[in-house]
Coordinates of C-alpha atoms and ligand atoms in Angstrom, one line a residue:
M352 CA 97.8 90.0 88.8
K353 CA 97.9 92.8 91.9
P354 CA 95.9 95.5 93.4
M355 CA 96.9 99.2 92.9
G356 CA 95.9 102.0 95.7
A357 CA 92.5 104.2 94.8
I358 CA 92.8 107.2 92.3
P359 CA 92.4 110.3 94.0
A360 CA 89.2 111.4 94.0
E361 CA 89.7 114.9 91.6
F362 CA 91.3 112.1 89.4
Q363 CA 88.9 109.4 89.0
G364 CA 86.3 109.6 85.9
V365 CA 85.4 108.0 82.5
G366 CA 87.6 108.4 79.5
P367 CA 90.8 110.3 79.0
L368 CA 92.8 111.8 82.3
I369 CA 92.1 115.5 82.9
I370 CA 94.0 117.1 85.5
A371 CA 93.1 121.3 86.0
G372 CA 90.9 121.1 82.8
R373 CA 93.2 119.8 80.4
S374 CA 93.7 116.6 79.1
A375 CA 97.6 114.6 79.5
A376 CA 98.5 115.2 76.3
E377 CA 97.9 118.9 76.3
W378 CA 99.7 119.1 79.3
I379 CA 103.2 117.7 78.0
E380 CA 102.6 119.4 74.4
T381 CA 102.7 122.6 77.0
A382 CA 105.6 121.1 78.5
G383 CA 107.8 119.9 75.1
S384 CA 108.4 116.5 76.0
S385 CA 107.5 114.2 78.4
P386 CA 108.2 113.0 80.9
I387 CA 106.6 115.8 83.9
F388 CA 105.0 116.3 87.0
V389 CA 101.8 118.6 87.0
Y390 CA 100.7 119.7 90.5
D391 CA 97.2 121.3 90.3
A392 CA 97.3 123.6 93.7
A393 CA 93.7 124.4 93.5
I394 CA 93.8 120.7 95.0
A395 CA 96.6 121.6 97.8
A396 CA 93.9 124.7 98.2
A397 CA 91.2 122.1 99.0
R398 CA 93.0 120.6 101.6
V399 CA 94.0 123.4 103.6
A400 CA 90.2 124.5 103.8
R401 CA 89.8 121.1 104.9
F402 CA 92.0 121.4 107.0
R403 CA 90.9 124.8 108.6
A404 CA 87.4 123.6 109.6
A405 CA 88.2 120.8 111.1
M406 CA 91.2 122.1 113.5
P407 CA 90.5 124.5 116.5
K408 CA 90.9 127.9 115.6
R409 CA 93.9 128.6 117.8
V410 CA 96.1 126.0 115.3
D411 CA 98.0 127.3 112.7
L412 CA 98.7 125.7 109.8
H413 CA 102.2 124.5 108.4
Y414 CA 104.0 123.9 105.0
A415 CA 106.5 121.4 105.1
I416 CA 108.0 122.4 101.9
K417 CA 110.4 119.8 101.5
A418 CA 107.3 117.6 100.2
N419 CA 107.0 119.6 97.2
P420 CA 109.3 122.9 97.0
A421 CA 107.7 124.0 93.1
P422 CA 108.3 127.7 93.8
P423 CA 105.1 128.2 92.4
M424 CA 103.4 125.5 95.2
I425 CA 105.4 127.7 98.1
A426 CA 104.4 131.0 96.4
A427 CA 100.5 129.4 96.3
L428 CA 100.2 127.5 99.3
A429 CA 102.5 130.6 101.3
R430 CA 99.0 132.9 100.7
L431 CA 96.8 130.4 102.4
V432 CA 98.8 129.3 105.6
D433 CA 100.1 130.2 108.4
G434 CA 103.9 129.8 108.5
L435 CA 106.7 127.5 106.4
D436 CA 108.8 125.1 107.0
V437 CA 112.4 124.4 106.0
A438 CA 115.2 122.1 106.2
S439 CA 118.1 123.3 104.5
G440 CA 119.4 126.9 104.2
G441 CA 118.7 126.3 100.6
E442 CA 114.9 125.9 101.3
L443 CA 114.8 128.8 103.8
S444 CA 116.1 131.5 100.3
L445 CA 112.9 129.4 98.7
A446 CA 110.5 130.2 101.3
L447 CA 111.9 134.3 102.0
A448 CA 110.8 134.9 98.9
E449 CA 107.1 133.8 99.8
K450 CA 107.0 134.8 103.6
P451 CA 108.0 136.7 106.2
A452 CA 111.0 135.0 107.6
D453 CA 108.6 135.3 111.1
R454 CA 105.9 132.9 109.7
I455 CA 108.9 130.6 108.8
S456 CA 110.9 127.9 110.8
F457 CA 114.0 126.0 110.2
A458 CA 114.4 121.9 111.4
G459 CA 117.0 119.4 110.5
P460 CA 120.2 118.1 111.9
G461 CA 123.3 118.8 110.8
K462 CA 123.3 122.2 110.1
R463 CA 126.2 124.7 109.0
D464 CA 127.2 127.4 111.0
A465 CA 126.0 129.4 106.9
E466 CA 122.9 127.9 107.3
L467 CA 122.5 129.4 111.1
E468 CA 123.5 132.7 110.3
A469 CA 121.4 132.8 107.1
A470 CA 118.7 132.0 109.5
I471 CA 119.4 134.4 112.5
M472 CA 119.6 137.3 109.7
A473 CA 117.2 136.8 108.2
G474 CA 114.9 136.4 111.8
A475 CA 113.5 132.9 111.1
T476 CA 113.1 130.3 114.3
I477 CA 115.6 128.0 114.3
N478 CA 114.2 124.5 115.5
L479 CA 117.2 123.3 117.4
E480 CA 117.9 120.1 117.2
S481 CA 120.9 119.3 119.9
E482 CA 122.7 121.3 122.6
G483 CA 125.9 121.6 120.7
E484 CA 123.9 123.6 117.9
A485 CA 122.5 125.9 120.3
E486 CA 125.8 126.4 121.5
R487 CA 126.3 127.2 117.8
A488 CA 123.2 129.4 117.4
I489 CA 123.8 131.6 120.4
A490 CA 127.6 132.0 119.0
A491 CA 126.2 133.3 115.7
G492 CA 124.0 135.7 117.0
Q493 CA 126.3 137.1 118.8
R494 CA 129.0 137.3 115.8
L495 CA 126.3 138.5 113.7
C496 CA 125.1 140.7 116.6
T497 CA 121.2 139.6 116.1
T498 CA 119.4 138.1 118.6
P499 CA 118.0 134.4 117.7
R500 CA 115.2 133.1 117.7
L501 CA 115.4 129.6 118.8
A502 CA 112.9 127.2 119.6
V503 CA 113.8 123.8 121.3
R504 CA 112.8 120.3 118.6
V505 CA 111.7 117.8 121.7
N506 CA 112.7 114.4 120.9
P507 CA 109.3 112.9 122.5
D508 CA 108.8 109.6 125.0
M509 CA 106.5 108.2 122.7
E510 CA 105.8 107.6 119.2
L511 CA 103.3 107.6 116.4
R512 CA 101.5 104.5 116.4
G513 CA 101.1 103.2 112.6
S514 CA 102.8 106.1 111.0
G515 CA 104.9 105.1 107.6
M516 CA 108.3 107.0 109.4
K517 CA 108.2 106.9 113.3
M518 CA 110.8 109.8 115.2
G519 CA 109.7 109.5 118.5
G520 CA 110.4 107.4 122.0
R521 CA 113.8 105.8 121.2
A522 CA 117.1 107.5 120.4
S523 CA 117.4 109.5 117.6
P524 CA 119.3 112.4 115.6
F525 CA 116.3 114.6 115.8
G526 CA 115.8 116.5 118.6
V527 CA 116.8 117.0 122.7
D528 CA 115.5 113.9 124.8
A529 CA 112.6 115.0 126.5
D530 CA 114.5 114.9 130.0
R531 CA 116.9 117.5 128.7
V532 CA 115.2 120.0 127.5
P533 CA 113.9 122.3 130.3
A534 CA 117.6 122.1 131.3
L535 CA 118.5 123.4 127.7
V536 CA 115.7 126.1 127.2
K537 CA 116.9 128.1 130.4
R538 CA 120.1 128.0 129.3
I539 CA 119.3 129.9 126.2
V540 CA 117.3 131.6 128.0
A541 CA 120.0 132.9 129.6
A542 CA 121.8 133.6 127.5
G543 CA 119.1 136.0 125.9
V544 CA 117.6 134.6 122.9
D545 CA 114.2 134.9 121.9
W546 CA 113.1 131.4 122.7
Q547 CA 109.7 130.5 120.6
G548 CA 109.1 127.6 122.2
F549 CA 108.6 123.5 121.3
H550 CA 108.8 121.9 118.3
I551 CA 107.6 117.9 118.9
F552 CA 107.0 115.8 116.2
A553 CA 106.6 112.2 115.9
G554 CA 106.2 110.2 113.1
S555 CA 104.5 110.6 109.5
Q556 CA 102.2 108.9 106.9
A557 CA 100.0 108.1 109.8
L558 CA 96.2 107.2 108.7
S559 CA 94.8 106.4 111.9
A560 CA 92.6 108.5 113.2
E561 CA 92.8 107.2 116.9
A562 CA 96.6 106.9 116.7
I563 CA 97.1 110.8 115.9
I564 CA 94.7 111.8 118.7
E565 CA 96.6 110.1 121.1
T566 CA 100.1 111.3 120.1
Q567 CA 98.5 115.0 120.0
A568 CA 97.2 114.3 123.3
E569 CA 100.7 112.7 124.7
T570 CA 102.2 116.1 122.6
L571 CA 100.7 118.2 124.5
A572 CA 100.7 116.6 128.0
L573 CA 104.6 116.8 127.5
A574 CA 104.4 120.1 126.3
G575 CA 102.5 121.1 129.8
R576 CA 105.2 119.3 132.0
M577 CA 108.0 121.0 130.0
A578 CA 107.0 124.0 130.2
D579 CA 106.0 123.4 134.0
A580 CA 109.5 122.4 134.6
V581 CA 111.0 125.6 132.6
G582 CA 108.7 127.8 133.9
V583 CA 108.0 130.2 131.6
M584 CA 105.0 129.5 128.7
P585 CA 106.5 128.8 125.6
P586 CA 104.9 131.8 123.1
L587 CA 104.5 128.1 120.3
V588 CA 104.2 125.0 120.7
N589 CA 104.4 123.0 117.6
L590 CA 102.7 119.5 117.5
G591 CA 103.9 117.9 114.6
G592 CA 102.0 115.9 112.0
G593 CA 101.7 113.4 110.4
F594 CA 98.7 113.5 109.0
G595 CA 99.0 110.3 105.7
I596 CA 97.8 109.5 101.9
P597 CA 96.3 105.9 101.0
Y598 CA 98.7 105.5 98.9
F599 CA 98.3 101.7 98.8
P600 CA 95.1 99.1 98.3
G601 CA 93.4 98.9 101.6
D602 CA 94.2 101.9 102.1
V603 CA 91.7 104.2 104.0
A604 CA 92.0 108.3 104.5
L605 CA 92.6 110.2 107.6
D606 CA 89.7 111.1 109.3
V607 CA 90.9 114.6 109.9
E608 CA 87.4 115.8 111.0
A609 CA 88.1 113.7 114.0
V610 CA 91.5 114.5 114.8
G611 CA 89.7 117.9 114.9
A612 CA 87.5 117.8 117.2
A613 CA 89.2 115.8 119.8
L614 CA 92.2 118.3 119.3
G615 CA 89.2 121.1 120.7
E616 CA 89.0 118.8 123.6
R617 CA 91.9 118.6 124.7
L618 CA 93.1 122.3 123.7
A619 CA 90.2 123.3 126.3
E620 CA 91.3 121.8 129.0
R621 CA 95.4 122.2 128.8
A622 CA 97.7 123.1 131.4
G623 CA 97.5 126.8 132.6
S624 CA 101.3 126.2 132.1
L625 CA 100.1 126.4 128.0
A626 CA 97.1 129.1 128.6
D627 CA 98.6 131.6 126.1
T628 CA 100.4 129.0 124.2
R629 CA 99.9 129.2 120.4
F630 CA 99.4 125.6 118.7
A631 CA 100.6 124.8 114.8
I632 CA 100.6 122.1 113.1
E633 CA 103.3 121.1 110.3
L634 CA 102.0 118.9 107.1
G635 CA 103.7 118.0 103.7
R636 CA 102.5 115.3 101.9
W637 CA 98.7 115.5 103.5
L638 CA 98.4 119.4 101.9
V639 CA 100.3 118.3 98.0
G640 CA 100.3 114.8 97.9
E641 CA 97.5 114.1 95.9
C642 CA 97.6 116.9 93.8
G643 CA 100.4 115.9 91.6
V644 CA 100.5 113.5 88.5
Y645 CA 103.1 112.2 87.6
L646 CA 103.2 111.7 83.1
T647 CA 104.9 109.6 81.0
R648 CA 104.8 108.0 77.5
V649 CA 105.4 104.6 76.4
I650 CA 107.7 104.1 74.4
D651 CA 107.9 100.5 73.7
R652 CA 105.0 97.3 74.1
K653 CA 106.3 93.9 74.5
E654 CA 105.8 90.7 75.9
S655 CA 108.2 88.1 77.8
R656 CA 107.1 84.9 79.5
G657 CA 103.3 85.7 79.0
E658 CA 103.2 89.3 80.6
V659 CA 103.3 92.7 78.8
F660 CA 105.6 95.2 80.2
L661 CA 104.7 99.3 79.1
V662 CA 108.3 101.0 79.0
V663 CA 107.9 103.9 79.2
D664 CA 110.0 106.8 79.0
G665 CA 110.2 108.1 83.1
G666 CA 111.3 105.7 86.0
L667 CA 112.4 105.4 89.5
H668 CA 115.0 108.7 88.8
H669 CA 111.4 110.9 88.7
Q670 CA 109.4 109.2 90.9
L671 CA 111.1 106.6 92.7
A672 CA 108.6 106.8 95.9
A673 CA 106.2 104.7 92.9
S674 CA 109.0 101.9 92.5
G675 CA 108.8 101.2 96.6
N676 CA 112.3 102.7 97.0
F677 CA 111.6 104.8 99.3
G678 CA 110.9 104.1 102.7
T679 CA 109.0 101.0 102.2
V680 CA 110.0 97.4 102.7
V681 CA 107.9 95.7 99.8
K682 CA 106.7 97.3 96.8
R683 CA 103.2 97.8 96.3
N684 CA 100.8 99.6 93.8
Y685 CA 100.6 103.0 93.4
P686 CA 97.8 104.7 91.4
V687 CA 98.4 104.1 87.9
S688 CA 96.6 104.5 84.8
V689 CA 96.0 105.0 81.2
A690 CA 95.5 108.4 80.7
T691 CA 95.0 109.0 77.0
A692 CA 92.6 105.9 77.2
A693 CA 88.9 105.8 75.7
Y694 CA 86.3 105.4 78.1
D695 CA 85.3 101.2 77.3
A696 CA 89.0 100.5 76.1
P697 CA 89.3 96.7 77.0
T698 CA 92.3 96.1 80.0
E699 CA 94.8 93.7 80.7
A700 CA 97.3 92.7 83.4
V701 CA 100.7 94.5 82.4
S702 CA 103.5 96.0 84.1
V703 CA 104.7 99.1 84.0
V704 CA 108.6 99.7 83.6
G705 CA 110.7 102.8 83.9
C706 CA 114.0 103.3 81.4
L707 CA 116.6 102.9 83.4
C708 CA 118.5 99.7 83.3
T709 CA 117.6 98.3 86.4
P710 CA 115.3 95.3 87.6
L711 CA 114.5 98.1 90.5
D712 CA 112.2 99.9 87.8
R713 CA 108.9 99.3 87.8
L714 CA 106.4 101.8 88.6
A715 CA 103.6 99.6 88.5
D716 CA 103.1 95.4 89.1
R717 CA 101.3 93.3 87.2
V718 CA 98.2 95.7 87.5
M719 CA 94.9 95.6 85.4
L720 CA 94.5 98.9 82.9
P721 CA 93.1 99.2 79.5
V722 CA 95.3 97.7 76.9
A723 CA 98.2 101.0 75.8
H724 CA 100.5 101.0 73.3
P725 CA 103.6 103.3 72.4
G726 CA 102.7 106.7 72.1
D727 CA 100.0 106.6 74.8
I728 CA 100.4 107.9 78.3
I729 CA 100.7 106.7 82.1
A730 CA 100.0 108.9 84.7
V731 CA 101.2 107.9 88.1
F732 CA 99.3 109.2 91.3
M733 CA 100.0 110.8 94.5
A734 CA 102.8 112.1 92.7
G735 CA 103.0 116.0 94.6
A736 CA 105.1 114.8 97.2
Y737 CA 108.0 113.4 97.8
G738 CA 108.1 113.0 93.6
L739 CA 111.2 114.6 91.9
T740 CA 113.3 116.2 94.5
A741 CA 113.2 112.7 96.7
S742 CA 114.4 111.1 93.7
P743 CA 117.9 110.2 92.2
T744 CA 117.4 112.7 89.0
A745 CA 120.9 112.5 88.0
F746 CA 121.0 108.1 87.8
L747 CA 121.5 107.2 84.5
G748 CA 121.6 110.8 82.6
H749 CA 118.4 111.5 81.6
P750 CA 116.8 114.8 81.2
Q751 CA 115.1 116.8 84.4
P752 CA 111.6 116.0 83.6
A753 CA 109.8 119.6 83.7
E754 CA 107.4 120.4 86.6
I755 CA 103.9 122.5 85.7
T756 CA 102.2 123.8 88.4
A757 CA 98.3 124.5 87.6
N758 CA 95.8 126.6 89.3
T759 CA 97.9 129.1 91.3
G760 CA 95.3 131.6 92.1
Q761 CA 97.6 134.3 90.1
S762 CA 97.8 134.6 86.7
Ligands
LIG2009 C1 109.3 116.8 106.8 C2 108.7 116.8 107.7 C3 107.2 117.0 108.0 C4 106.6 117.0 106.6 O1 106.2 115.3 107.0 P1 104.7 115.0 105.7 O2 104.7 113.4 106.2 O3 105.1 115.1 104.7 O4 103.1 115.4 106.3 C5 107.2 118.0 108.9 N1 108.0 117.8 109.8 C6 109.4 117.6 109.8 C7 109.8 118.1 111.1 C8 109.8 117.2 109.0 O5 111.0 116.9 109.0

């Protein structure tokens, strides 16, 4: 038997699982068939409120929509956050439907000319990933007779310690090496663009407040040094994000209040070259990861060499991360439950496997769950970020699952 991660507090309780006021079976009935994703936007809204309470007032909150680009989720969060961060022309279109362009920034390597032009025409900020991209953005602005809004993404000297995905302190396709940033900023300012500041992202999925505090302090110091070298105050410094969520056994939730308190102190003592700068933090999974549940029905129950397998109608083609094949080296168990189980159901050790014909398709490996049978519904938690859109949906040709966003604040 193997442990699994903790079920988010909002979904803990005795008896059948309730999501945003309804049972798993009711949600599947609403959608027509299983599997489905259900997102409770009220949980994401509560994360926004917690961020606001914890962070200094001058720090804006951006939502990185690649974590969950379901349009109702973008709409619900757009009303609550200060900006939307996008990483493709497609995401730019989704964001423009919900937020004024001057609140949208566009990061990511390999932006095509058509994507640069769309961002410039709309008036969104482009976070430049390289000197070459800067020249293409300047040229696009000239072609369109429009002044581009450009920020420079920095490949920082440091990395976010303990983060699941490190994005600094090494050679990188993301951002411009810090020592080359001042020259690039001077170049784009001289070209007449509307310079928006720096974007400094050092890593993702960190659960250690100390590591984030340390990285934010280094990020502020780096921004101050670069601003001094440029000689112009950056209007905005995007401090990155990296707030993680507890997916696995033993993970402890991030102490966001400690991060906010420390950042308040650092901002109070920041360099004079950043005196009037605004700051932003961009978050994806911390806002939406815990609000989503993937619901999939048991098709078959079988035994093999003494082990019980629950074969479900979903799998890694919808929820790749839970199978351990998205950014993790060792498969550890996401939290799962039998959504239809009575509170007093007996338990057993089982593996939950998907319906794809590959041994990789295992949603839970030898976990203790209430005894389940065909027709029961399995809930896979932590499915609100990097779920459906980060999964190989075309693999094996099964139908696309429905996504339902509840509690969007709009009827
Ligand atoms: C993906 C991404 C994010 C969001 O990361 P999370 O780990 O989901 O918070 C933030 N900023 C940038 C630049 C990204 O590429």
